[in-house]
Amino acid sequence: MGLIGAELSRVDPGVIEIRLPYRADLAQQHGYLHAGIVTTIADSACGYAAYSLMPTNSEVLSVEFKVNLLRPAKGEKFLAVAEVVKAGKTLTVVRADVFGVHHKDHEEQRELVATMLGTMICLS
Amino acid sequence: MGLIGAELSRVDPGVIEIRLPYRADLAQQHGYLHAGIVTTIADSACGYAAYSLMPTNSEVLSVEFKVNLLRPAKGEKFLAVAEVVKAGKTLTVVRADVFGVHHKDHEEQRELVATMLGTMICLS
Amino acid sequence: MGLIGAELSRVDPGVIEIRLPYRADLAQQHGYLHAGIVTTIADSACGYAAYSLMPTNSEVLSVEFKVNLLRPAKGEKFLAVAEVVKAGKTLTVVRADVFGVHHKDHEEQRELVATMLGTMICLS
Amino acid sequence: MGLIGAELSRVDPGVIEIRLPYRADLAQQHGYLHAGIVTTIADSACGYAAYSLMPTNSEVLSVEFKVNLLRPAKGEKFLAVAEVVKAGKTLTVVRADVFGVHHKDHEEQRELVATMLGTMICLS
């Protein structure tokens, strides 16, 4: 997260938003955000969302996730929004959407570029 | 679909609902709906949802899907609700939730038992 | 498994094979085995493969799986072959391939029709 | 790939290997390789493996992938080995394993840390 310049922009119980400004060195050959970076912010958002519902002194790890890359990841910045689907004592299932954000006529426009469904585990 | 007794209960552009009454011969050893049946109605709902946005004379096939089984599939009946996330000329990404439905004090209660994220392909 | 006529044809520690003879009522509109049935035998094989490495008195449940449907599921019979990738105390990751089997000139030919990667959980 | 120091160490038709030396700034809080980096090298290997079987002047894009994170990603270096499962005109399905590599008594030891199953698309 530090290496790529991402930051938590919303922290609610079971809902997390991560914000990442575009940087040329995070892009692939066509100038779009690299799929690995899209996945990283989605996975991090899923992990924090699961963690936000876990007991104190827990640790969270990603068991697995699946991501669909829907469109070229274009944007001035990117938002990964994760929401817990089902919280369990051991396993928590989380969904995340990643949006590319543009500004047009002073209005913010979001375009869905990827969606993730993943499983997180709680370690005490 | 015919073998298991499932039927389309809602057909809108990009949104499909499939209804399956509980039947003992579709259950596993504990009396819950078998994971294969849960997956079958979710996949069918995803396929129809993608198909509902495709040109006439198209055919739809499942490329792949991932399903998280969240709770024991208990219910008097089951609903698979699918919604298109991104429709494309070739590929369409669809999300589906499967609910177990109970009646309590004359009210219908839904419990999420599985969630799917899948990719469908359009064949002309 | 009983409903569809599938049976265990190989049981080794961490490796399971399930055999399913073709039946017209398990097919979709083109005569191929329905994707839900392909998935069911793959998931069952994954579950048994994980279970074969668990302590006695355990129970196994599917947490999640992802399946790629690679070709039309044609065959006189079908084989689902599952192998444990990583066995853990709580979670076990399993991979399964499903083959359509044909006979030609007295030789058995296998064609890969689907592949699965899934996560199983051990309940004591 | 440039940003993280990864390089192609094997290129055969349908089989690709990517090598990544450990770097502290690619690690998470416990010193293990970050899941996003593990995923990035697996996805890149899958893309190149699919691409190696495509016609010249094609482009390859990741449609979707699922990754199971099996163990903490420890190692002096990491290897992502991808192999095409099914090559198609439009879609190619690829599997990849990521290994952490250690040296002990002058021998190289590999430990499987993640496995991926993904779908790549060919754009002409």
mmCIF file of C-alpha atoms in Angstrom, chain A residues 6 22 25 41 47 69 76-77 81-83 87 89-90 93 96-97 99 102 110-111 114:
data_model
loop_
_atom_site.group_PDB
_atom_site.id
_atom_site.type_symbol
_atom_site.label_atom_id
_atom_site.label_comp_id
_atom_site.label_asym_id
_atom_site.label_seq_id
_atom_site.Cartn_x
_atom_site.Cartn_y
_atom_site.Cartn_z
ATOM 1 C CA ALA A 6 -2.876 3.963 -1.721
ATOM 2 C CA TYR A 22 -2.966 7.414 -10.842
ATOM 3 C CA ASP A 25 4.854 3.834 -12.966
ATOM 4 C CA ILE A 41 -6.211 -2.469 -3.866
ATOM 5 C CA GLY A 47 -8.994 -7.671 3.943
ATOM 6 C CA LEU A 69 -11.279 -7.290 -15.045
ATOM 7 C CA GLU A 76 -7.231 10.142 -12.541
ATOM 8 C CA LYS A 77 -7.645 8.097 -9.417
ATOM 9 C CA VAL A 81 -14.971 -0.304 -2.314
ATOM 10 C CA ALA A 82 -15.314 -3.539 -0.330
ATOM 11 C CA GLU A 83 -18.343 -4.819 1.552
ATOM 12 C CA ALA A 87 -18.954 -12.513 8.391
ATOM 13 C CA LYS A 89 -16.030 -16.667 13.230
ATOM 14 C CA THR A 90 -13.352 -18.221 11.013
ATOM 15 C CA VAL A 93 -16.684 -13.530 2.450
ATOM 16 C CA ALA A 96 -15.208 -5.438 -3.820
ATOM 17 C CA ASP A 97 -15.678 -3.137 -6.797
ATOM 18 C CA PHE A 99 -13.818 2.218 -10.025
ATOM 19 C CA HIS A 102 -12.691 11.010 -13.909
ATOM 20 C CA ARG A 110 -17.091 6.632 -11.726
ATOM 21 C CA GLU A 111 -16.623 3.723 -14.094
ATOM 22 C CA ALA A 114 -13.093 -4.652 -11.853
#
